[in-house]
Short mmCIF file of C-alpha atoms in Angstrom, two decimals:
data_model
loop_
_atom_site.label_atom_id
_atom_site.label_comp_id
_atom_site.label_asym_id
_atom_site.label_seq_id
_atom_site.Cartn_x
_atom_site.Cartn_y
_atom_site.Cartn_z
CA MET A 1 276.92 297.33 82.35
CA SER A 2 273.51 299.12 80.85
CA LYS A 3 270.65 296.19 80.45
CA GLN A 4 270.31 297.65 77.10
CA LEU A 5 269.76 294.34 75.54
CA ALA A 6 266.81 293.80 77.30
CA ILE A 7 264.39 291.51 75.61
CA SER A 8 260.54 290.88 76.55
CA ALA A 9 258.90 288.43 77.56
CA THR A 10 256.55 287.98 75.44
CA MET A 11 257.95 288.85 71.90
CA ALA A 12 254.90 290.24 70.12
CA VAL A 13 256.53 292.95 68.64
CA THR A 14 258.91 291.81 65.93
CA ILE A 15 259.85 295.63 64.17
CA ALA A 16 263.33 295.87 63.19
CA LEU A 17 265.89 297.17 65.74
CA SER A 18 267.32 299.33 63.67
CA MET A 19 264.28 300.89 61.18
CA ALA A 20 263.02 301.59 64.43
CA ALA A 21 265.45 303.94 66.22
CA GLN A 22 267.14 305.57 63.02
CA THR A 23 266.78 308.21 61.38
CA PHE A 24 267.20 307.71 58.10
CA ALA A 25 269.17 310.23 55.49
CA GLY A 26 267.76 308.37 52.03
CA GLN A 27 264.72 307.86 50.70
CA VAL A 28 262.82 305.72 53.26
CA TYR A 29 259.50 303.30 51.85
CA THR A 30 257.12 301.21 54.07
CA ARG A 31 256.47 297.94 52.38
CA GLU A 32 253.54 298.39 50.84
CA GLU A 33 254.80 301.30 49.40
CA ALA A 34 257.48 299.30 48.01
CA ILE A 35 254.83 296.39 46.90
CA LYS A 36 253.26 299.45 45.10
CA VAL A 37 256.43 301.14 43.53
CA ALA A 38 257.06 297.23 42.04
CA LEU A 39 253.46 296.71 40.86
CA GLU A 40 253.69 299.79 38.46
CA ASN A 41 257.47 299.68 37.57
CA SER A 42 257.69 295.38 36.76
CA SER A 43 259.22 294.45 33.91
CA ASP A 44 257.08 291.24 34.49
CA VAL A 45 254.35 292.83 34.70
CA LYS A 46 254.72 295.39 31.67
CA SER A 47 255.19 292.18 29.97
CA ALA A 48 252.30 290.31 31.13
CA GLU A 49 249.85 293.89 30.88
CA GLU A 50 250.98 293.90 26.73
CA SER A 51 250.67 290.01 26.13
CA LEU A 52 247.07 291.24 27.73
CA LYS A 53 246.95 294.19 25.35
CA LYS A 54 247.45 291.90 22.36
CA THR A 55 245.12 289.14 23.48
CA GLN A 56 241.84 292.03 23.38
CA SER A 57 243.74 292.22 20.24
CA ALA A 58 243.55 289.24 19.53
CA VAL A 59 239.72 289.74 20.03
CA SER A 60 238.53 292.51 18.35
CA GLU A 61 240.91 289.99 15.23
CA GLY A 62 238.25 287.25 15.61
CA TYR A 63 235.24 289.84 15.47
CA GLY A 64 237.09 291.08 11.70
CA ASN A 65 236.83 287.56 10.24
CA ALA A 66 233.02 288.01 10.50
CA TYR A 67 232.92 291.01 7.91
CA PRO A 68 233.07 291.02 4.93
CA SER A 69 236.06 292.26 3.56
CA ILE A 70 236.51 294.72 1.11
CA ASP A 71 239.88 295.72 -0.95
CA LEU A 72 240.86 298.37 -3.49
CA SER A 73 243.02 297.16 -6.32
CA ALA A 74 244.71 298.62 -9.31
CA LYS A 75 246.67 297.65 -12.07
CA VAL A 76 248.44 299.24 -15.00
CA THR A 77 249.74 297.41 -17.20
CA ARG A 78 251.97 298.43 -20.18
CA ILE A 79 252.95 295.59 -23.10
CA PHE A 80 255.00 295.91 -25.54
CA GLY A 81 255.43 295.22 -29.48
CA LEU A 82 251.52 296.37 -30.99
CA ASP A 83 251.19 298.89 -33.11
CA ASP A 84 248.77 301.02 -32.66
CA VAL A 85 244.77 298.72 -32.84
CA LYS A 86 242.65 301.23 -34.74
CA ALA A 87 238.44 300.40 -35.05
CA SER A 88 237.33 298.09 -37.97
CA SER A 89 235.22 298.78 -40.05
CA ASP A 90 235.88 296.44 -43.70
CA MET A 91 233.20 294.44 -43.46
CA SER A 92 230.91 297.85 -43.29
CA ASP A 93 232.75 299.58 -46.45
CA ALA A 94 232.73 296.79 -48.70
CA MET A 95 228.93 296.56 -48.45
CA LYS A 96 229.23 300.39 -49.41
CA GLY A 97 231.47 299.31 -51.91
CA MET A 98 229.68 296.53 -53.66
CA ALA A 99 226.36 298.48 -53.38
CA GLN A 100 228.14 301.07 -55.79
CA ASN A 101 229.17 298.86 -58.23
CA PRO A 102 225.69 297.88 -61.13
CA ASP A 103 226.93 294.30 -61.12
CA TYR A 104 225.71 294.02 -57.74
CA GLY A 105 222.53 295.07 -55.77
CA ALA A 106 222.36 297.23 -53.04
CA PRO A 107 222.51 295.05 -49.61
CA SER A 108 220.15 294.85 -47.60
CA ALA A 109 219.23 295.98 -44.40
CA TYR A 110 220.75 292.38 -42.75
CA ASP A 111 223.49 292.65 -44.48
CA MET A 112 224.47 296.11 -43.28
CA ALA A 113 223.71 295.08 -39.99
CA ALA A 114 226.03 291.27 -39.74
CA ALA A 115 228.19 293.38 -41.22
CA GLY A 116 228.28 296.01 -38.62
CA GLY A 117 228.27 293.38 -36.13
CA ILE A 118 230.88 292.04 -37.84
CA ASP A 119 232.77 294.90 -37.50
CA GLY A 120 232.23 295.37 -33.51
CA LEU A 121 233.67 291.83 -33.13
CA VAL A 122 236.27 292.78 -34.68
CA SER A 123 237.30 295.70 -33.13
CA ALA A 124 236.84 293.97 -29.53
CA MET A 125 239.40 290.85 -30.70
CA LYS A 126 242.09 293.86 -31.84
CA ALA A 127 241.17 295.88 -28.06
CA GLN A 128 242.84 293.32 -26.31
CA GLY A 129 246.33 294.40 -28.41
CA TYR A 130 246.35 297.96 -26.95
CA ARG A 131 249.39 298.53 -25.30
CA TRP A 132 248.39 300.49 -22.34
CA GLN A 133 245.67 298.21 -20.33
CA SER A 134 244.40 300.07 -16.97
CA SER A 135 241.66 298.36 -14.26
CA LEU A 136 240.28 299.86 -11.05
CA GLY A 137 238.28 298.03 -9.01
CA ILE A 138 236.30 297.35 -5.50
CA THR A 139 235.59 293.89 -4.35
CA ALA A 140 233.20 292.94 -1.19
CA THR A 141 234.36 289.20 0.38
CA GLN A 142 232.00 287.62 3.00
CA ILE A 143 233.07 284.23 4.58
CA LEU A 144 229.11 282.59 4.48
CA TYR A 145 230.77 279.37 6.35
CA ALA A 146 234.02 277.78 7.24
CA GLY A 147 232.83 275.16 9.04
CA GLY A 148 232.83 277.23 12.60
CA LYS A 149 236.04 278.39 12.18
CA VAL A 150 235.16 282.27 12.23
CA GLY A 151 233.17 281.61 15.12
CA THR A 152 235.20 279.14 17.33
CA GLY A 153 238.10 281.53 16.69
CA ILE A 154 236.01 284.35 18.64
CA GLU A 155 235.78 281.77 21.64
CA ILE A 156 239.31 281.15 21.37
CA ALA A 157 240.77 284.33 21.32
CA LYS A 158 238.07 285.53 24.33
CA THR A 159 239.80 282.36 26.16
CA ALA A 160 242.90 283.58 25.48
CA LYS A 161 242.20 287.33 26.94
CA LEU A 162 241.20 285.71 30.14
CA ALA A 163 243.76 283.54 30.29
CA SER A 164 245.95 286.45 29.98
CA GLU A 165 244.18 288.40 32.55
CA ILE A 166 244.84 285.98 35.16
CA THR A 167 248.48 285.51 34.14
CA LEU A 168 248.77 289.49 34.91
CA GLU A 169 247.37 288.71 38.25
CA LYS A 170 249.21 286.07 39.19
CA THR A 171 252.70 287.82 37.71
CA LYS A 172 251.63 290.64 39.68
CA ASN A 173 250.94 288.16 42.61
CA ASP A 174 254.71 286.91 42.34
CA VAL A 175 256.12 289.91 42.33
CA ARG A 176 253.93 291.11 45.68
CA ALA A 177 256.19 287.88 47.19
CA GLN A 178 259.25 289.08 45.67
CA VAL A 179 259.26 291.76 47.49
CA ASP A 180 258.03 290.26 50.79
CA GLU A 181 260.37 288.13 51.26
CA ALA A 182 263.23 290.40 50.22
CA PHE A 183 261.94 292.91 52.82
CA ASN A 184 262.15 289.80 55.64
CA THR A 185 265.84 289.70 54.39
CA VAL A 186 266.21 293.31 55.40
CA ILE A 187 264.40 293.51 58.52
CA PHE A 188 266.71 290.77 59.74
CA LEU A 189 270.20 292.42 58.60
CA ASP A 190 269.03 295.84 59.92
CA SER A 191 267.87 294.38 63.44
CA SER A 192 271.19 292.35 63.03
CA VAL A 193 273.47 295.77 62.46
CA ALA A 194 271.09 297.16 65.26
CA VAL A 195 271.80 294.47 68.18
CA THR A 196 275.49 294.18 67.33
CA GLU A 197 276.05 298.08 67.05
CA GLU A 198 274.14 297.44 70.65
CA THR A 199 276.18 295.35 71.80
CA MET A 200 279.73 297.37 70.92
CA GLU A 201 278.37 300.04 73.39
CA LEU A 202 278.22 297.12 76.24
CA LEU A 203 282.01 296.40 74.66
CA GLN A 204 283.47 300.06 74.57
CA ASN A 205 282.34 299.92 78.73
CA ALA A 206 283.79 296.52 78.75
CA VAL A 207 286.76 298.18 77.28
CA ASP A 208 286.41 301.11 79.54
CA LEU A 209 286.05 299.53 82.99
CA ALA A 210 288.89 296.59 82.79
CA THR A 211 291.28 299.78 81.67
CA GLN A 212 290.26 301.92 84.26
CA ALA A 213 290.71 298.64 86.26
CA TYR A 214 294.09 297.99 84.94
CA GLN A 215 295.54 301.34 85.79
CA SER A 216 293.89 301.63 89.75
CA GLY A 217 295.62 297.44 89.88
CA LEU A 218 292.54 295.99 90.39
CA GLY A 219 292.27 294.48 87.45
CA THR A 220 294.88 293.24 85.01
CA GLU A 221 296.14 293.57 81.14
CA LEU A 222 294.59 290.57 79.83
CA ASP A 223 291.46 291.59 81.04
CA VAL A 224 291.74 294.60 78.92
CA VAL A 225 293.32 292.57 76.03
CA ARG A 226 289.92 290.35 76.54
CA ALA A 227 287.44 292.66 76.16
CA GLN A 228 289.41 294.46 73.35
CA LEU A 229 289.49 291.34 71.07
CA GLU A 230 285.82 290.78 71.53
CA LEU A 231 285.24 295.01 69.94
CA ASP A 232 287.72 293.65 67.53
CA GLY A 233 285.95 291.65 66.21
CA LEU A 234 282.24 292.96 66.25
CA LYS A 235 284.37 295.70 64.54
CA SER A 236 285.59 293.74 61.48
CA GLY A 237 282.31 291.76 61.18
CA ILE A 238 280.00 294.74 61.34
CA GLU A 239 281.58 295.92 58.23
CA GLY A 240 280.68 293.27 56.26
CA LEU A 241 277.09 292.92 58.08
CA LYS A 242 276.83 296.83 56.51
CA LYS A 243 277.48 296.08 52.92
CA THR A 244 275.15 292.74 52.39
CA GLN A 245 272.69 294.92 54.33
CA ILE A 246 273.11 297.47 51.62
CA VAL A 247 273.03 295.06 48.90
CA ALA A 248 269.79 293.31 50.45
CA ARG A 249 268.09 297.29 50.42
CA ASN A 250 269.36 297.67 46.64
CA GLY A 251 267.80 293.97 45.87
CA ILE A 252 264.10 295.41 46.97
CA LEU A 253 264.67 299.05 44.42
CA ASN A 254 265.98 296.16 41.53
CA ILE A 255 262.24 294.51 42.02
CA MET A 256 260.40 298.09 42.33
CA GLY A 257 262.70 298.41 39.02
CA LEU A 258 264.41 301.72 40.23
CA PRO A 259 268.09 302.67 40.07
CA TYR A 260 271.01 301.72 42.84
CA ASP A 261 270.68 303.92 45.90
CA PRO A 262 273.36 303.15 48.81
CA GLU A 263 270.93 305.96 50.98
CA VAL A 264 267.76 304.05 50.37
CA LYS A 265 265.98 302.69 54.13
CA PHE A 266 263.09 300.06 54.31
CA THR A 267 260.62 300.41 57.51
CA GLY A 268 258.31 298.19 58.56
CA GLU A 269 258.16 294.22 60.39
CA PHE A 270 257.51 290.97 60.63
CA ARG A 271 253.93 289.49 60.61
CA ASP A 272 253.40 288.41 64.28
CA PRO A 273 253.23 284.34 64.26
CA GLU A 274 250.51 284.79 67.40
CA LYS A 275 248.52 287.34 65.71
CA THR A 276 248.45 286.68 62.37
CA PRO A 277 245.49 284.20 60.53
CA MET A 278 245.97 281.14 58.52
CA PRO A 279 244.81 281.30 55.69
CA ASP A 280 241.85 278.47 54.07
CA LEU A 281 243.12 275.13 53.36
CA SER A 282 240.13 273.21 51.79
CA MET A 283 240.94 271.97 48.65
CA GLU A 284 237.18 273.82 47.29
CA GLY A 285 238.63 277.07 47.98
CA VAL A 286 242.22 276.16 46.73
CA LYS A 287 241.19 274.71 43.28
CA LYS A 288 239.15 278.10 42.55
CA ARG A 289 241.99 280.94 44.48
CA ARG A 290 244.93 279.64 42.44
CA LYS A 291 245.98 280.77 39.81
CA GLU A 292 247.92 277.87 38.11
CA LEU A 293 245.31 276.17 37.23
CA ALA A 294 242.62 278.61 35.90
CA GLN A 295 245.41 278.55 33.52
CA LEU A 296 245.35 275.32 32.98
CA ALA A 297 241.67 275.09 32.61
CA ALA A 298 242.11 278.24 29.76
CA LYS A 299 244.66 276.20 28.33
CA GLU A 300 242.05 272.89 28.32
CA GLU A 301 239.26 274.98 26.53
CA ILE A 302 241.73 276.55 24.13
CA ASP A 303 243.39 273.26 23.46
CA THR A 304 239.64 271.60 22.89
CA LYS A 305 237.94 274.57 20.46
CA LEU A 306 241.75 274.15 18.71
CA VAL A 307 240.68 270.18 17.70
CA ASP A 308 237.48 272.05 16.52
CA ILE A 309 239.02 274.04 14.28
CA GLU A 310 241.18 271.29 12.66
CA GLU A 311 237.78 269.43 11.62
CA GLY A 312 236.41 272.24 10.11
CA SER A 313 239.20 272.25 6.96
CA PHE A 314 236.95 268.88 6.34
CA LYS A 315 233.74 270.88 5.87
CA PRO A 316 233.28 273.24 3.27
CA THR A 317 233.84 277.66 3.00
CA VAL A 318 231.47 279.18 1.34
CA VAL A 319 232.36 282.24 0.37
CA LEU A 320 230.76 285.33 -1.49
CA VAL A 321 231.73 288.04 -3.92
CA GLY A 322 231.05 291.07 -5.13
CA GLY A 323 232.74 294.23 -7.06
CA VAL A 324 232.89 296.39 -9.64
CA GLU A 325 235.77 297.51 -12.17
CA TYR A 326 237.05 300.11 -13.87
CA SER A 327 238.86 299.72 -17.15
CA ASN A 328 240.52 301.81 -20.08
CA LYS A 329 242.56 300.15 -22.96
CA GLN A 330 244.05 302.82 -25.54
CA ASN A 331 247.50 303.31 -27.37
CA GLU A 332 248.19 306.38 -25.85
CA PHE A 333 248.66 306.65 -21.47
CA TYR A 334 247.87 309.70 -21.59
CA LYS A 335 244.38 308.59 -23.55
CA TRP A 336 241.41 307.83 -20.60
CA ASP A 337 237.72 306.98 -21.09
CA ALA A 338 235.39 308.75 -18.65
CA PRO A 339 234.11 306.09 -16.45
CA ASN A 340 230.90 304.45 -18.15
CA TRP A 341 228.49 302.26 -16.39
CA ASP A 342 227.26 299.57 -19.24
CA LYS A 343 230.90 300.18 -20.96
CA ASN A 344 234.29 300.29 -19.42
CA ILE A 345 232.59 299.31 -15.95
CA ASN A 346 232.07 295.96 -14.81
CA LYS A 347 229.75 294.48 -11.93
CA TYR A 348 230.11 291.03 -11.49
CA ILE A 349 228.89 289.05 -8.02
CA ALA A 350 230.15 285.22 -7.29
CA LEU A 351 229.46 282.20 -4.50
CA ALA A 352 232.32 280.51 -4.08
CA VAL A 353 232.20 276.75 -2.52
CA THR A 354 236.01 275.34 -1.35
CA MET A 355 235.89 271.65 -0.09
CA ASN A 356 239.20 269.85 0.16
CA LEU A 357 238.86 266.44 -1.11
CA PHE A 358 242.84 265.36 0.01
CA ASN A 359 246.08 267.00 1.35
CA GLY A 360 247.39 263.49 1.93
CA LYS A 361 246.08 263.72 5.18
CA GLN A 362 247.27 266.76 6.68
CA THR A 363 244.07 267.97 7.99
CA THR A 364 243.59 264.32 9.90
CA GLU A 365 246.83 264.74 11.28
CA LYS A 366 246.46 267.89 12.14
CA VAL A 367 243.49 266.99 13.93
CA ALA A 368 245.44 263.99 15.90
CA GLN A 369 248.23 266.49 17.35
CA ALA A 370 245.36 268.99 17.98
CA LYS A 371 244.07 266.62 20.12
CA SER A 372 246.94 265.04 21.76
CA ASP A 373 247.59 268.34 22.55
CA LEU A 374 244.46 268.56 24.28
CA ARG A 375 245.38 265.45 26.33
CA SER A 376 248.20 266.77 27.61
CA THR A 377 246.66 270.15 29.62
CA GLN A 378 244.22 267.24 30.71
CA ILE A 379 246.88 265.69 32.02
CA LEU A 380 248.93 268.30 33.67
CA LYS A 381 245.27 269.85 35.10
CA ASP A 382 244.52 266.48 36.82
CA GLN A 383 248.68 266.09 38.34
CA ALA A 384 248.03 269.70 39.51
CA GLU A 385 245.20 269.99 41.95
CA ARG A 386 247.12 266.62 43.20
CA GLY A 387 250.02 268.41 43.75
CA PHE A 388 248.40 271.34 45.31
CA ARG A 389 247.63 268.88 48.59
CA LEU A 390 250.94 267.71 48.90
CA GLN A 391 252.56 271.68 48.10
CA ILE A 392 249.80 272.74 50.96
CA GLU A 393 251.35 269.58 53.59
CA SER A 394 254.80 270.49 52.93
CA CYS A 395 254.38 273.99 53.39
CA LEU A 396 252.32 273.44 56.88
CA SER A 397 255.32 271.02 57.87
CA THR A 398 257.66 274.26 57.62
CA LEU A 399 255.42 276.54 58.82
CA GLY A 400 255.26 274.11 62.05
CA ASN A 401 258.98 273.90 62.71
CA ALA A 402 259.75 277.15 61.82
CA ARG A 403 257.34 278.03 64.68
CA GLN A 404 259.06 275.99 67.03
CA GLN A 405 261.95 277.34 66.22
CA ILE A 406 260.66 280.46 67.24
CA ASN A 407 259.31 278.88 70.64
CA MET A 408 262.82 277.58 71.27
CA LYS A 409 264.62 280.80 70.62
CA LYS A 410 262.93 283.53 72.08
CA ARG A 411 263.60 280.21 75.45
CA SER A 412 266.52 280.26 74.58
CA VAL A 413 266.78 284.76 74.40
CA GLU A 414 264.92 284.62 77.96
CA LEU A 415 268.00 282.20 79.81
CA ALA A 416 270.66 283.97 77.46
CA GLN A 417 269.05 287.64 79.30
CA LYS A 418 268.83 285.99 82.52
CA ASN A 419 272.31 284.91 82.41
CA TYR A 420 273.73 287.64 81.37
CA ASP A 421 271.89 289.59 84.33
CA LEU A 422 273.05 286.93 86.69
CA THR A 423 276.62 287.24 85.41
CA ASP A 424 276.77 290.69 85.10
CA ALA A 425 275.58 291.20 89.16
CA ALA A 426 278.28 288.98 90.17
CA PHE A 427 280.66 290.55 88.65
CA LYS A 428 279.76 293.95 89.60
CA VAL A 429 280.46 292.42 93.27
CA GLY A 430 283.31 290.86 92.12
CA ARG A 431 282.12 287.66 92.49
CA GLU A 432 282.46 286.38 88.45
CA THR A 433 285.30 287.24 86.16
CA GLN A 434 285.06 289.34 83.37
CA ILE A 435 285.34 286.63 80.72
CA ASN A 436 281.72 285.36 81.91
CA LEU A 437 280.63 288.31 81.18
CA LEU A 438 281.96 288.61 77.74
CA THR A 439 281.03 284.85 76.81
CA ALA A 440 277.29 286.03 78.75
CA LEU A 441 277.01 289.18 76.13
CA VAL A 442 278.32 287.67 73.36
CA SER A 443 275.74 284.26 74.31
CA LEU A 444 272.80 287.38 74.29
CA ARG A 445 273.77 288.61 70.86
CA LYS A 446 273.48 285.22 69.23
CA ALA A 447 270.90 284.03 70.97
CA LYS A 448 268.91 287.62 69.76
CA LEU A 449 269.97 286.66 66.13
CA GLU A 450 269.11 283.47 65.72
CA TYR A 451 265.53 284.64 67.37
CA PHE A 452 265.39 287.11 64.70
CA GLU A 453 266.43 284.63 61.83
CA ALA A 454 263.63 281.73 63.10
CA LEU A 455 260.75 284.85 62.53
CA LYS A 456 262.46 285.55 59.37
CA ASN A 457 261.82 281.83 58.52
CA TRP A 458 259.29 282.14 59.99
CA ASN A 459 257.46 284.63 57.80
CA SER A 460 259.24 283.09 54.52
CA ALA A 461 257.84 279.72 55.81
CA TYR A 462 253.74 281.36 56.08
CA GLU A 463 254.01 283.42 52.26
CA ALA A 464 254.43 280.24 50.97
CA LEU A 465 252.11 278.61 52.47
CA LEU A 466 249.55 282.00 51.10
CA GLN A 467 251.58 281.56 47.29
CA ALA A 468 250.24 278.13 48.18
CA THR A 469 246.74 278.34 48.97
CA GLY A 470 246.55 280.63 46.59
CA GLU A 471 245.71 283.70 48.92
CA TYR A 472 248.26 285.81 48.31
#
């Protein structure tokens, strides 16, 4: 038998055998390409991007509160049950009638002026009873002081925008981690399939040799049966392994936001434990890089400003209001007076000051609730800082154990390879049995698979450490 399963002593090259050897018919993605597509299509990333757009809009909205608000209003009112309104001239007519009566003297100019004034007042009072009353106005409102709520609101919006940017970056890092972990699983499964298929080739050679020996009278039928049983066992197992392989590949496609494809392939390799540098483990650097801590810091700043917002309700609000309004009152809808700056256009400006004196302690309780939220955030922040060290130590322990397993499994592969080589040589000269040769072959396959699994576990542990230190 040829030594097709021979493995190098250094074991530095960790490229998945199946991916390096096969020619793919379907779409092929590298690890970097898979991450790029996943970042473009991930629903989590898109959702985080929309949240960022929302907070960016909130900043503009906050600045809008500092500008005057200009409103246009129009109103048409129909009042029922009123008679036509006519201009009053009763007092003036009475004066004129008295002037024609010889028993009375002619009214003085003062009397005529007074009569005209009374007539005008009566006409104005009657004008309130026009059936059709319309108005069109523009009002401008400028907040001059609101207990600091406007400026603080802008600061909160800016901090929320910063928090959204941090969340978006963290979400992208999480997607990268998901792709990496799924990619490692695919590499392991592809390697398992390749090793199994090569073992099947050797077993097929063993079946052929046992058959030839049996037919020539140099072997027994039992040798043929044993070799065939081992081969059939691998054939039945590899089908399930290939199905798992396809599912795992489409698991990456799912993260990438792409549809199911049974022909898709991925090409790449594990990180090499011998060449991969350790991340920065200093707590100072970790605190700067961990997105969760930055998120809590932003939330603490927002909660602090929310306390200021609620406390602003104890302070007065000063608003400047100005406007112009055209009003029209008629007996008929189709009759309209032309706008006249002095007669039917009202101009006004007002300075309003409001301050709550009592609202059932609602403001007091809202301030207390805001301060409680702030304290809760501060507690979470302190707890997170303490938890980072524990998380890093746990990841280091897992990584160290995984590294030991690699060394052990590497040694197992070397011993299994040597055992197979010696058994194969002894079998060829008739000094070893076929069953021992098959056992050595199966042991070598198992050792190789366990080695690849150890590499996978080390890569997963290393990626967990990258996340714990914020270097992902």
